[in-house]
Every structure is written in C-alpha cells, then in structure tokens.
Amino acid sequence: MLHRMGLLARLALSTLGLHFASLHLVDASAVQAPLGVSAPSKRIAIVGAGTGGVGALKALIGDLPEEARQGWEIVLFEQRRDVGGIWLPDPNPPNPPELPETPLYPRLLTNTPHPTMTLPNFPFRPGTPLYPRHPAVQQYHRDIVEHWNLSSYIKFNHEVLETRWRGTSEAGRWQVAVRDRLQNETSVSQFDHLIVASGHNHYPFEPIIPGRDLWEAGAPNRKTLHSIYYRQPQDYAGRNVVVVGGGASTRDIAQQIAPLTNSTYVSLKPATIKKPALPFPPMPGTENKPRISHFTSNSIVFTDNTTLTHIDTIVWGTGYELRIPFLTAGGHLDIVPTQTDQDEHLSTNLRRVHPVYQHVLSLDTAYPVGALYFIGLPIFVSNAISDAAQGLFAAYTLAYPELLDSRGELYADLLADETRLRADGYDCAYIGHRIPGDGGGTRYQDGLVEYLQARGLGGHPGVPRGRKFTEQWRVFGVDYITSLKKGWVRIESRGEEYVREWLDGVETEEQWADLMERLVKWEREQEEEEGSYDPLAYTGPEP
Ligand SMILES: Cc1cc2nc3c(=O)[nH]c(=O)nc-3n(C[C@H](O)[C@H](O)[C@H](O)COP(=O)(O)OP(=O)(O)OC[C@H]3O[C@@H](n4cnc5c(N)ncnc54)[C@H](O)[C@@H]3O)c2cc1C
Ligand SMILES: *[C@@H]1O[C@H](CO)[C@@H](O)[C@H](O)[C@H]1NC(C)=O
Ligand SMILES: *[C@@H]1O[C@H](CO)[C@@H](O)[C@H](O)[C@H]1NC(C)=O
Ligand SMILES: *[C@@H]1O[C@H](CO)[C@@H](O)[C@H](O)[C@H]1NC(C)=O
Ligand SMILES: *[C@@H]1O[C@H](CO)[C@@H](O)[C@H](O)[C@H]1NC(C)=O
C-alpha cells in the first residue's frame, strides 16, 4: 500500500512539470495513522490569508459545528509572513517591474467605515477611528485568528505554485504544489477541496493607448507607473502628473500628491458600468480631464482634443487583472478573451472567472461540483460580510454535499442571473464580479445564505433563522457612506479630544451601529446650521 502510494505520487510529480532540486513529498494518506486514529475524512486547502481566506477559515472552524467537521484536515497556505492580505504592509520599497506584494501605501486609510468591514458580531477594537489607518485593519485580521483560535491551521510563508486535479468529473483529489519560502523547499500534498481566496488587487491592468511608447521615449524625465507601485507623495514633488482613473484609492493618491506637484490632472473615463453616477468635482489643486485618446512624442491628447505638453509622470489607477496563476499553471484556468454560455472549463477573461455559480462555486466539468470554491471574488460589496456569507455557503455545502443542486441546475441558475443582468443593460463578461445596482451587495450575500435557509439550515450556527443575513445597520452604513465620511472628517478636524468623546464607551456592534446613526444626524444638523445642507448628497432614506 505504502509502495503504491509512493509510486502514484512520483508518477503524478513527473507530470507536474516542476523542476525543483529540493522537492520532497508530503502525502498524508501515505503516512500510517497511529492505531485508533482514522485518516481525515476530508482534506481542505485554503489559499490566502486576507479578508477572504481568514473569513472562510473562520466559517469552517468558528461556525460549522465540530461534529459536522469531524476528522477534517484544513490547511490555509499564505505566501506572506502574516494575515491581512493587502492590509499587510510590504517593508521593501517596490522595485518595478517586480510586482509588490500589496498596493498598500503608508498613508492609506479605509474608505469605508470600519463597522461595515467586519464579520458578524465581531467589531473592530474599541477606540478605533471610524475610518482608520491601515494597521487597524491588519490588526482586525489578527484578532479574528486569535478569537477563533485559527493559527494552528495557517502555514505562513507557503506559496501555492500549482494546483492540479487528479481524477475525473466524479471523483479525485487536488494535487497542490507548495513552496516553503523560508526553506526554499517545494512539496506536494493532496486535498479533496480547494478554497481560493488569493485576492484581485495583485496584477496591474494598464490600458493600451496608441503612441504611449513614442511619448515615453520623447523625453528622458518621463515615467509612467501603475498605482500598485505608489508609496510616498514626496516622490512626485515638482512633477507634472496625470493620474488616470477614478477609483477610491486613485483619487486618494491624486489628493496626496497635489500639494507637492507642480500640476496634477485626473483623467476620468465616462461611466461604462451602470452604477449611480457620482459627480466628481475636481479635487483641490487638481484639474479633471477626460480619457486619454492617444499620445504623440511630445503631448498627451485627450478625447475632447485638448492636449498637455508639460506632463512628465503618469500614474495608472486603472485597476487590476483577475489572474490566479496556480490554477492556470495546473491547467485549470485558461486565459481567454471570449467566454461563452457553454463554457465547460474554467477561464478568466481577466475580469471574470467563468462558469462560477454565485461568484463562489466552480462549475468546471473536470472535477465534481464542490471541489473548488472561491472566496472574495465580488467587487462593489462590503468584503468581510460578503466573504462571511460565501464562507458559510462553502462550509455547510462541504459538510452536507447533498445540499448542492446538480451541476446542470446550478449552471441554469448562473445563466438566468446573467440574463437578468443583461436585461438591465449590463455586459456580464465586462462587469465580471462587480455586483451592480443599489443594494446589490446586500441582496447578493443575503441570497447565498437564503440558499442555506431554504434547505433547512436556518438556526444553524452563523445562519440566522427568520431574518435576512445582512443586519439593517450595515445597509445604513453603506447608504449613508457620504455623510458618514463628511461627519467623521468634521469630527477629526475638531481635534483628538472630540474624537475621543465620540468613541468613548463604544464597544459592541450595536454601539458602533448607534454611533453611525448619531453621526449622520449630527452631520446633517451641522450642515443645516451652516446652510450647506444638500438633501441630494444624502444617498439613503431619511435617517
Ligand atoms: C489600495 C486599496 C484600498 C482598499 N480599501 C478598502 C476599504 O477601505 N474598504 C474596503 O472594504 N475594501 C477596500 N479595498 C478592497 C480590499 O481588496 C478588500 O477589502 C479585501 O482586503 C480583499 O481581501 P482578499 O482576501 O479578497 O484579498 P487579499 O487582501 O489580496 O488577500 C489575498 C491573500 O492571498 C495570498 N496569496 C495570493 N496568492 C497566493 C499563493 N499562490 N499562495 C499563497 N498565498 C497567496 C496573498 O499573499 C494575500 O495575503 C481596498 C483595496 C485596495 C487595493
Ligand atoms: C530555491 O531553489 C531553487 C531550486 O533548487 C533554486 O533554483 C533557487 O535559486 C533557490 N532560490 C533561493 C532564493 O535560494
Ligand atoms: C486552540 O488550539 C490549540 C491547538 O490546536 C488547542 O490545543 C486549544 O485547545 C485550542 N483552544 C481553544 C480555546 O479552542
Ligand atoms: C507648472 O505647471 C504649469 C501648468 O499648471 C505649466 O504651464 C508649467 O510649465 C509647469 N512648470 C514646470 C517647471 O514644470
Ligand atoms: C477632435 O478632432 C478630430 C480630428 O480633428 C475631430 O474629428 C473630432 O470631431 C474632434 N472631437 C472633438 C470632441 O472636438
């Protein structure tokens, strides 16, 4: 038996295409279990210890009852030294074209109030400012691990290189090649299920615009770089910069550098994805421009035919490509521009992985439904709570596979969702995992949990009975995002003492929810008093 396993493993390895001198095998099934201890009934690998991976692990260990996961072996592989994902700083300055491990820059604050960035009933630490600097968010991930005692499941400094299904559409196992970064050793182990939470802010996307090479070569001091490399505003002192893109962190970068540059322009494309059109007045010290049409050797030409000739720096805040290299290396994620309604195998068009049921469950016919889950694909959602819903879906369908409808039914549901989106004017291949529409994120995560509720799981740990998954106060926090931010900025401008007064005694989730409600009312009163109150700026219903 032992001999046979060894042979199988060696055979498999030879087709892996890995050429590491220090390759050694870890195959738990080949190791003789001590008498009386049975081999694990399921082996589950999670990739990534950002919000998504930690959220999935918490669902498996913190929510799923112990008897439902008896004998499971769960390993979370994280290539970096700690939890937090993008919120964990990279101590080394970026060195293009090498990709940094995170787009995080030292002055990054959250752009959402932290109570909306939590798992259910587990708020940030007391005293955390409503829009904290990044270390509070990383600490929050550590606190999750400590609270639910998750650290023994996590292997840090372990990079997943390749995942390959060994089996059929009915049965088999994942063969997972992992490199221990500290030892520089690669090993291969077997898992029944794979949960991918590797994030989508890691592979920069830069648009192809005619003439760019000409422009770059046109003068020695010109440089262009993607926002993933942005760190310090001082690097832009005295320069003439075009920041391309209108996302939250891109706007933040423009705002940070504007006081130090000689000139800063923000190039915005017209909204192509249907979403509430946010008016973007130019930020102080910056000027808005439309999209770049093309370059010449001495100028940047915009789509309104205006040109700029004095620019020396371009920051591409143009987002990221959705790549999952270890799936691609294993032959399980083709990169294709055109996806179809008949796709049998998983592919990415760099914006969308397809076919994936509800952004969480791969429907690839190479392996059984339930072999591959994704956590954290959705965009335009509050991540942690969406990850929590996905985690519950994964945990309970892993424990009770009979809850999963057939591949055919799930595929039909996926196509029905896409048909609905198309009827609303969305291009599904383009919007990818962006969840559109007012309240879309809430409906999405509620829907995932409703899947479990409809199958009798209401009242099981983590799955509410008789109510929606998303708490009402979270909806409030998203609806009033603009006035919450304005209110909090106003409070911080009045000094630390004032901030402390607001945070004093706020500890529980309920108290944070109450603080957000008080803040919206207070901000409105302030604005009414100073005569600046604009009812249209209030995105939600009456507070
Ligand atoms: C600059 C910036 C600011 C943001 N600000 C906010 C905000 O204010 N509010 C908000 O709600 N959201 C914000 N977001 C969105 C943010 O991405 C999510 O909130 C969330 O942190 C994503 O978590 P994740 O786990 O999905 O991915 P990530 O944080 O990217 O985590 C993925 C993890 O997987 C690991 N990994 C990847 N590949 C491998 C491999 N092969 N082997 C082992 N490990 C691997 C990575 O090292 C990483 O730790 C921001 C994003 C960016 C880029
Ligand atoms: C890691 O090991 C591989 C294969 O043995 C070798 O090629 C590579 O140079 C090593 N890397 C480091 C950083 O030691
Ligand atoms: C935490 O995990 C350790 C190691 O697995 C275990 O010994 C300990 O009992 C756990 N503690 C709790 C509170 O679950
Ligand atoms: C500074 O910016 C202005 C445009 O605001 C531009 O005309 C001028 O050439 C720039 N000066 C330098 C030294 O870059
Ligand atoms: C820009 O210039 C081109 C070529 O001269 C012209 O065809 C086009 O209509 C102009 N566009 C605008 C917005 O002025």
XYZ file of C-alpha atoms and ligand atoms in Angstrom:
652
model
C 0.000 0.000 0.000
C 2.704 2.420 1.016
C 4.713 1.424 -2.005
C 1.772 2.012 -4.324
C 1.115 5.497 -2.937
C 4.736 6.404 -3.364
C 4.665 5.308 -6.966
C 1.461 7.216 -7.670
C 2.862 10.314 -6.120
C 6.051 10.008 -8.149
C 4.100 9.447 -11.336
C 1.987 12.483 -10.636
C 5.040 14.562 -9.892
C 6.719 13.723 -13.130
C 3.800 15.258 -14.985
C 3.734 18.310 -12.769
C 6.448 19.995 -14.733
C 8.159 21.306 -11.614
C 11.905 21.249 -11.543
C 12.931 21.936 -8.005
C 16.051 20.260 -6.714
C 14.766 20.097 -3.175
C 11.386 18.617 -3.981
C 10.132 16.327 -1.275
C 6.784 14.736 -0.822
C 4.259 15.142 1.913
C 1.308 12.893 1.359
C -0.750 12.467 4.489
C -2.550 9.449 3.033
C 0.776 7.679 2.645
C 1.632 8.131 6.282
C 0.458 5.313 8.515
C -2.086 6.636 11.025
C -1.464 5.649 14.662
C -3.732 2.843 15.867
C -7.230 4.047 16.623
C -6.851 7.303 14.710
C -8.599 7.316 11.371
C -7.341 9.217 8.377
C -9.020 12.591 7.862
C -12.392 12.248 6.171
C -11.776 15.398 4.155
C -8.730 17.473 3.384
C -9.352 21.108 2.539
C -6.788 23.648 1.341
C -7.432 27.384 1.525
C -5.173 29.732 -0.436
C -4.678 33.224 1.028
C -4.991 34.801 4.470
C -6.569 38.109 3.507
C -10.109 39.009 4.475
C -11.447 36.270 2.212
C -9.272 33.385 3.369
C -9.489 34.276 7.037
C -13.258 34.680 6.643
C -13.512 31.222 5.063
C -11.405 29.630 7.791
C -13.490 31.320 10.472
C -16.662 29.919 8.878
C -15.219 26.399 8.787
C -13.910 26.453 12.356
C -15.951 29.155 14.077
C -19.371 28.492 12.572
C -19.559 24.893 11.407
C -20.370 22.689 14.426
C -17.499 20.450 15.444
C -19.445 17.247 14.770
C -20.047 18.392 11.179
C -16.317 18.698 10.503
C -15.110 15.710 12.479
C -11.879 14.335 11.078
C -11.348 17.150 8.608
C -7.904 18.442 7.962
C -7.827 22.099 6.973
C -4.697 23.921 5.849
C -4.542 27.580 4.880
C -1.480 28.456 2.776
C -0.359 32.084 2.879
C 2.739 33.118 0.988
C 3.467 36.119 3.232
C 4.545 36.386 6.858
C 1.190 37.277 8.418
C -2.554 37.639 7.889
C -4.258 40.698 6.398
C -3.717 40.353 2.634
C -3.478 43.779 1.029
C -3.630 45.324 4.527
C -0.278 43.806 5.490
C 2.488 46.281 4.563
C 5.386 45.287 2.347
C 8.533 46.505 4.118
C 10.540 46.616 0.884
C 10.092 49.582 -1.436
C 8.624 48.393 -4.738
C 11.069 47.644 -7.482
C 9.275 47.709 -10.856
C 8.686 45.670 -12.892
C 8.770 43.193 -9.982
C 5.263 43.095 -8.518
C 4.920 44.299 -4.937
C 3.061 42.033 -2.515
C 0.438 44.695 -1.828
C -0.687 48.037 -3.241
C -0.715 49.377 0.340
C 0.932 52.755 0.888
C 1.816 54.194 4.291
C -0.882 56.870 4.321
C -3.744 54.550 3.337
C -6.917 54.941 5.392
C -10.021 52.851 4.851
C -12.520 54.480 2.524
C -15.402 52.726 4.272
C -16.421 52.967 7.951
C -14.873 50.012 9.746
C -18.143 48.671 11.205
C -19.080 47.833 7.596
C -15.785 45.909 7.179
C -16.470 43.283 9.829
C -17.612 39.720 10.265
C -20.966 39.427 12.053
C -20.822 40.310 15.730
C -17.075 40.918 15.810
C -16.374 44.659 15.747
C -13.016 46.431 15.475
C -11.271 47.220 18.763
C -12.762 49.934 20.967
C -11.272 53.345 20.254
C -10.666 52.666 16.538
C -11.410 55.813 14.493
C -14.331 55.263 12.125
C -12.001 55.498 9.093
C -8.792 54.067 10.493
C -5.302 53.912 9.040
C -4.350 50.539 7.592
C -2.702 48.982 10.705
C -6.099 48.746 12.422
C -7.411 46.634 9.565
C -4.475 44.245 9.686
C -4.876 44.011 13.470
C -8.530 43.134 12.927
C -7.432 40.085 10.898
C -5.078 39.033 13.691
C -7.892 39.460 16.204
C -10.113 37.102 14.179
C -7.370 34.475 14.166
C -6.859 34.800 17.899
C -10.529 34.885 18.835
C -11.382 31.724 16.898
C -8.049 30.048 17.580
C -7.225 29.682 13.920
C -3.452 29.991 13.908
C -2.727 26.255 14.002
C -4.439 25.925 10.601
C -2.315 28.563 8.874
C 1.014 27.947 7.164
C 2.726 31.269 6.592
C 5.498 31.777 4.025
C 3.931 28.983 1.969
C 3.264 29.844 -1.637
C 0.913 27.713 -3.693
C 2.587 27.186 -7.061
C 0.298 24.802 -8.836
C -2.978 23.000 -8.226
C -3.901 20.097 -10.438
C -6.955 17.836 -10.297
C -6.072 14.144 -10.364
C -9.270 12.366 -11.188
C -12.486 12.679 -13.112
C -15.599 14.824 -13.043
C -16.920 12.375 -10.423
C -14.023 11.796 -8.055
C -10.401 12.620 -7.424
C -8.152 14.934 -5.486
C -6.248 18.171 -5.861
C -2.548 17.820 -6.045
C -1.168 21.010 -4.565
C 2.464 22.064 -5.012
C 3.566 24.476 -2.327
C 6.879 26.257 -1.827
C 8.078 26.950 1.675
C 9.627 30.358 1.132
C 11.881 30.260 4.173
C 13.328 26.828 3.443
C 13.021 27.239 -0.322
C 11.567 23.752 -0.474
C 8.690 22.581 -2.584
C 6.340 19.817 -1.549
C 3.204 18.331 -2.968
C 0.169 17.314 -0.951
C -3.305 16.066 -1.702
C -6.605 17.735 -0.913
C -10.212 16.913 -1.636
C -11.329 20.525 -1.789
C -9.706 23.792 -2.693
C -10.856 27.215 -1.491
C -9.223 30.020 -3.441
C -9.015 33.397 -1.698
C -5.965 34.840 -3.388
C -7.356 38.346 -3.942
C -7.771 40.516 -7.005
C -5.551 43.530 -6.419
C -2.257 41.958 -7.427
C -1.852 42.037 -11.229
C -1.919 45.595 -12.586
C -4.006 46.438 -15.633
C -2.819 49.263 -17.891
C -4.841 50.212 -20.967
C -3.220 50.013 -24.382
C -3.260 53.572 -25.737
C -1.761 54.406 -29.131
C 1.521 56.315 -29.084
C 2.431 55.603 -25.484
C 5.906 54.285 -26.374
C 6.572 57.341 -28.539
C 5.631 59.657 -25.687
C 7.712 57.766 -23.123
C 10.749 57.924 -25.381
C 10.114 61.570 -26.191
C 11.968 62.999 -23.177
C 14.372 61.477 -20.640
C 12.489 62.516 -17.492
C 9.150 60.920 -18.377
C 7.895 57.998 -16.374
C 4.699 56.018 -16.063
C 3.771 53.609 -13.313
C 0.759 51.709 -12.046
C -0.813 52.745 -8.745
C 0.213 49.366 -7.236
C 3.720 50.917 -7.005
C 2.597 54.175 -5.365
C 4.070 54.747 -1.889
C 5.092 58.322 -0.964
C 3.740 61.680 -2.162
C 7.278 63.125 -1.912
C 8.237 61.061 -4.971
C 6.045 63.422 -7.032
C 7.378 66.755 -5.755
C 7.627 69.342 -8.536
C 6.409 66.928 -11.188
C 3.574 67.312 -13.676
C 1.294 64.349 -13.237
C -1.710 62.792 -14.900
C -3.461 60.308 -12.623
C -5.634 58.031 -14.747
C -8.773 56.578 -13.153
C -11.458 57.473 -10.651
C -11.416 54.690 -8.061
C -11.227 55.469 -4.364
C -7.515 54.866 -3.917
C -6.686 56.585 -7.208
C -8.497 59.719 -6.044
C -6.710 59.425 -2.739
C -3.332 59.321 -4.492
C -4.194 62.420 -6.567
C -5.224 64.231 -3.401
C -1.997 63.291 -1.616
C 0.382 64.331 -4.353
C -1.427 67.510 -5.484
C 0.082 69.797 -2.787
C 3.606 68.718 -3.775
C 3.413 68.560 -7.571
C 3.708 71.452 -9.979
C 0.472 70.278 -11.613
C -1.899 67.335 -11.178
C -4.598 66.226 -13.613
C -7.112 63.442 -13.114
C -8.189 61.639 -16.275
C -11.618 60.057 -15.924
C -13.480 57.867 -18.317
C -17.226 58.191 -18.671
C -19.059 55.614 -16.554
C -19.182 52.423 -18.580
C -20.534 50.266 -15.826
C -24.049 51.160 -14.771
C -23.808 52.478 -11.250
C -25.100 55.598 -9.536
C -23.225 58.375 -11.336
C -21.104 60.091 -8.724
C -20.321 63.670 -9.617
C -16.559 64.092 -9.354
C -15.779 67.748 -8.861
C -12.058 68.330 -9.265
C -10.190 67.810 -6.016
C -8.357 70.821 -4.607
C -5.224 71.511 -6.609
C -6.192 69.169 -9.437
C -7.904 69.550 -12.774
C -10.191 66.936 -14.352
C -9.561 65.718 -17.880
C -11.477 63.176 -19.971
C -9.974 59.890 -21.124
C -6.613 59.876 -22.936
C -7.198 59.411 -26.662
C -3.587 58.952 -27.772
C -0.045 60.164 -27.331
C 2.383 61.899 -29.638
C 6.086 62.189 -28.968
C 5.541 65.499 -27.157
C 1.940 65.554 -25.975
C -0.947 63.727 -24.397
C -4.148 64.111 -26.394
C -7.465 63.715 -24.568
C -10.777 62.645 -26.095
C -12.005 66.260 -26.115
C -8.971 67.098 -28.312
C -7.271 69.129 -25.594
C -3.582 68.375 -25.163
C -0.974 68.605 -22.415
C 2.682 69.004 -23.318
C 4.352 69.564 -19.943
C 3.471 66.216 -18.323
C 6.352 64.049 -17.106
C 4.536 61.446 -14.991
C 1.535 59.187 -15.478
C 0.028 57.126 -12.666
C -2.225 54.376 -13.977
C -5.003 53.935 -11.440
C -6.692 51.652 -13.914
C -7.298 48.621 -11.764
C -6.242 45.018 -11.831
C -6.418 41.861 -13.896
C -8.083 38.825 -12.423
C -5.396 36.163 -12.602
C -4.912 33.062 -10.468
C -1.522 31.753 -11.609
C -1.522 28.487 -9.627
C -4.814 27.417 -11.227
C -3.509 28.400 -14.643
C -0.249 26.512 -14.055
C -2.246 23.392 -13.210
C -4.280 23.694 -16.407
C -7.461 24.735 -14.606
C -7.842 28.378 -15.574
C -7.358 29.286 -19.205
C -6.889 32.915 -20.087
C -9.316 33.634 -22.912
C -10.807 36.885 -24.175
C -14.157 35.378 -25.112
C -16.260 33.346 -22.726
C -19.500 31.660 -23.728
C -22.687 30.360 -22.132
C -21.491 26.842 -22.931
C -18.130 27.048 -21.148
C -17.330 23.687 -19.542
C -13.928 24.670 -18.274
C -12.982 27.491 -16.038
C -11.459 30.505 -17.727
C -10.683 34.112 -16.959
C -11.080 36.987 -19.392
C -9.018 38.909 -16.796
C -12.203 40.466 -15.380
C -14.319 37.374 -14.723
C -13.784 33.734 -13.844
C -16.441 31.656 -15.590
C -18.502 29.483 -15.053
C -18.793 30.153 -11.330
C -22.124 29.816 -9.526
C -22.877 32.933 -7.461
C -19.215 34.005 -7.639
C -18.378 31.194 -5.231
C -18.586 27.710 -6.735
C -16.749 26.468 -9.822
C -18.928 24.551 -12.285
C -15.971 23.235 -14.298
C -16.742 19.720 -15.531
C -13.173 18.499 -14.904
C -13.991 17.836 -11.248
C -17.109 17.396 -9.085
C -19.204 20.366 -8.022
C -17.826 21.259 -4.596
C -14.177 20.590 -5.451
C -13.330 24.266 -5.995
C -14.702 27.321 -4.201
C -13.735 30.991 -4.482
C -13.972 33.473 -1.644
C -13.679 37.213 -2.238
C -14.320 37.496 -5.980
C -17.177 40.036 -5.687
C -16.424 43.747 -6.141
C -18.652 46.663 -5.043
C -19.650 44.722 -1.928
C -18.630 45.140 1.701
C -15.958 42.463 1.597
C -15.883 40.889 5.031
C -19.616 40.322 5.293
C -19.800 39.057 1.725
C -16.849 36.753 2.477
C -18.675 35.581 5.610
C -21.741 34.640 3.559
C -19.566 32.851 0.994
C -17.722 31.129 3.838
C -20.987 29.850 5.306
C -22.097 28.627 1.900
C -18.807 26.789 1.429
C -18.667 25.390 4.970
C -22.193 23.980 5.002
C -22.113 22.617 1.460
C -18.779 20.943 2.234
C -20.276 19.396 5.361
C -23.519 18.420 3.643
C -22.732 17.976 -0.069
C -26.289 16.797 -0.690
C -27.306 20.451 -0.264
C -25.711 21.246 -3.605
C -28.013 21.119 -6.593
C -26.745 19.324 -9.677
C -24.209 20.991 -11.931
C -26.922 21.409 -14.586
C -29.270 23.187 -12.196
C -26.544 25.462 -10.866
C -25.426 26.302 -14.407
C -29.016 27.128 -15.371
C -29.233 29.440 -12.341
C -25.990 31.129 -13.348
C -27.275 31.743 -16.871
C -30.597 33.027 -15.505
C -28.706 35.547 -13.347
C -26.711 36.679 -16.351
C -29.863 37.013 -18.442
C -31.369 39.254 -15.773
C -28.235 41.415 -15.703
C -28.179 41.697 -19.492
C -31.831 42.753 -19.466
C -30.777 45.538 -17.103
C -28.153 46.656 -19.602
C -25.016 45.095 -18.131
C -22.321 43.288 -20.076
C -21.638 40.314 -17.786
C -18.235 39.481 -19.241
C -17.194 43.088 -18.679
C -18.607 43.763 -15.211
C -17.297 40.374 -14.112
C -17.641 40.017 -10.359
C -18.836 43.581 -9.803
C -22.214 43.324 -8.112
C -24.218 46.143 -9.636
C -27.247 48.107 -8.547
C -28.338 49.821 -5.346
C -28.265 47.309 -2.531
C -26.761 44.687 -4.859
C -24.142 43.575 -2.335
C -26.753 43.099 0.364
C -29.019 41.104 -1.936
C -26.056 39.016 -3.037
C -24.903 37.932 0.407
C -28.484 37.513 1.654
C -29.148 35.299 -1.367
C -26.236 32.998 -0.571
C -27.467 32.495 2.963
C -31.052 32.101 1.729
C -29.795 29.117 -0.267
C -28.922 27.505 3.075
C -32.044 28.757 4.837
C -34.257 27.338 2.085
C -32.660 23.938 2.738
C -33.468 23.903 6.423
C -30.246 25.321 7.839
C -31.779 28.434 9.411
C -30.780 28.429 13.075
C -27.540 26.521 12.472
C -24.511 28.415 13.792
C -23.898 31.513 11.678
C -27.111 31.049 9.653
C -29.900 33.237 11.012
C -33.439 31.861 11.159
C -36.375 34.000 10.059
C -34.363 37.050 9.072
C -32.048 38.169 6.362
C -28.325 37.637 6.836
C -27.300 41.283 6.432
C -28.085 43.337 9.508
C -30.076 46.535 8.888
C -27.358 48.749 10.356
C -24.900 47.571 7.678
C -27.318 48.689 4.998
C -27.459 52.054 6.763
C -23.651 52.262 6.853
C -23.487 51.760 3.088
C -26.442 54.055 2.263
C -25.002 56.939 4.266
C -21.376 56.459 3.283
C -21.022 60.065 2.066
C -22.394 61.816 5.127
C -20.614 59.400 7.474
C -17.328 60.370 5.854
C -18.115 64.103 5.920
C -19.203 63.861 9.538
C -16.122 61.944 10.611
C -13.779 64.370 8.816
C -15.550 67.218 10.608
C -15.115 65.500 13.955
C -11.421 64.804 13.374
C -10.880 68.426 12.348
C -12.057 69.442 15.820
C -9.215 67.601 17.497
C -8.367 64.398 19.326
C -10.369 65.245 22.407
C -13.509 65.500 20.327
C -12.772 62.209 18.583
C -12.324 60.505 21.953
C -15.684 61.801 23.134
C -17.396 60.227 20.149
C -15.611 56.907 20.623
C -15.981 56.782 24.370
C -17.838 53.677 25.545
C -18.384 52.354 22.013
C -17.540 48.656 22.057
C -20.260 46.337 20.851
C -21.545 46.022 17.313
C -24.794 47.608 18.446
C -22.930 50.595 19.857
C -20.957 51.074 16.626
C -24.225 50.930 14.684
C -25.662 53.534 17.019
C -22.591 55.750 16.586
C -23.037 55.712 12.801
C -26.688 56.682 13.155
C -25.895 59.515 15.562
C -23.122 60.721 13.290
C -25.379 61.012 10.237
C -27.938 63.028 12.244
C -25.234 65.213 13.749
C -23.600 65.923 10.413
C -26.937 66.916 8.958
C -27.549 69.323 11.838
C -24.111 70.868 11.336
C -24.765 71.351 7.649
C -28.219 72.820 8.257
C -26.725 75.257 10.748
C -24.048 76.430 8.340
C -26.529 76.453 5.459
C -24.636 73.878 3.394
C -27.115 71.029 3.745
C -27.795 69.420 0.370
C -30.559 66.807 0.533
C -29.322 65.288 -2.739
C -25.982 64.472 -1.126
C -27.827 62.142 1.216
C -27.897 58.885 -0.617
C -30.118 56.919 1.732
C -33.607 57.215 3.136
C -34.325 59.743 5.886
C -32.119 58.991 8.903
C -5.488 50.261 -2.035
C -6.746 49.542 -1.651
C -7.585 50.080 -0.697
C -8.740 49.406 -0.304
N -9.546 49.979 0.638
C -10.675 49.335 1.011
C -11.523 49.892 2.019
O -11.262 50.967 2.549
N -12.644 49.216 2.369
C -12.956 48.021 1.794
O -13.970 47.446 2.163
N -12.178 47.477 0.845
C -11.052 48.089 0.438
N -10.247 47.532 -0.511
C -10.639 46.240 -1.098
C -9.836 45.099 -0.480
O -9.179 44.473 -1.541
C -10.715 44.152 0.277
O -11.301 44.873 1.338
C -10.044 42.940 0.908
O -8.951 43.360 1.701
C -9.633 41.888 -0.087
O -9.263 40.718 0.629
P -8.941 39.346 -0.085
O -8.686 38.367 0.979
O -10.008 39.027 -1.049
O -7.629 39.590 -0.955
P -6.154 40.000 -0.495
O -6.189 41.008 0.577
O -5.444 40.325 -1.743
O -5.554 38.662 0.130
C -5.135 37.588 -0.663
C -4.035 36.840 0.055
O -3.718 35.680 -0.677
C -2.314 35.494 -0.669
N -1.945 34.717 -1.852
C -2.164 35.032 -3.144
N -1.664 34.088 -3.945
C -1.120 33.142 -3.154
C -0.446 31.915 -3.403
N -0.241 31.483 -4.638
N -0.022 31.196 -2.352
C -0.226 31.626 -1.086
N -0.852 32.778 -0.789
C -1.295 33.531 -1.820
C -1.765 36.903 -0.704
O -0.434 36.944 -0.220
C -2.752 37.635 0.204
O -2.342 37.637 1.538
C -9.080 48.178 -0.908
C -8.237 47.642 -1.889
C -7.088 48.303 -2.257
C -6.220 47.700 -3.313
C 15.412 27.901 -4.495
O 15.633 26.604 -5.016
C 15.689 26.536 -6.422
C 15.783 25.095 -6.850
O 16.612 24.404 -6.008
C 16.865 27.374 -6.936
O 16.894 27.367 -8.345
C 16.668 28.821 -6.449
O 17.780 29.594 -6.827
C 16.503 28.854 -4.940
N 16.154 30.196 -4.519
C 16.722 30.782 -3.478
C 16.265 32.163 -3.162
O 17.570 30.233 -2.803
C -6.659 26.253 20.330
O -5.871 25.411 19.502
C -4.933 24.624 20.201
C -4.083 23.881 19.173
O -4.890 23.258 18.209
C -5.678 23.699 21.175
O -4.745 22.964 21.888
C -6.534 24.549 22.115
O -7.299 23.723 22.938
C -7.466 25.475 21.334
N -8.172 26.385 22.210
C -9.460 26.689 22.093
C -9.999 27.693 23.059
O -10.173 26.206 21.232
C 3.952 74.001 -13.977
O 2.608 73.790 -14.375
C 2.125 74.692 -15.363
C 0.643 74.335 -15.611
O -0.082 74.446 -14.414
C 2.924 74.593 -16.623
O 2.464 75.510 -17.573
C 4.387 74.800 -16.310
O 5.147 74.548 -17.474
C 4.865 73.897 -15.199
N 6.209 74.240 -14.803
C 7.166 73.328 -14.662
C 8.500 73.880 -14.251
O 7.010 72.139 -14.838
C -11.302 66.116 -32.382
O -10.581 66.262 -33.578
C -10.936 65.338 -34.584
C -9.948 65.485 -35.742
O -9.659 66.811 -35.991
C -12.384 65.598 -34.963
O -12.786 64.674 -35.962
C -13.262 65.440 -33.727
O -14.611 65.757 -34.032
C -12.787 66.310 -32.594
N -13.508 65.958 -31.387
C -13.963 66.872 -30.522
C -14.646 66.327 -29.297
O -13.800 68.060 -30.687
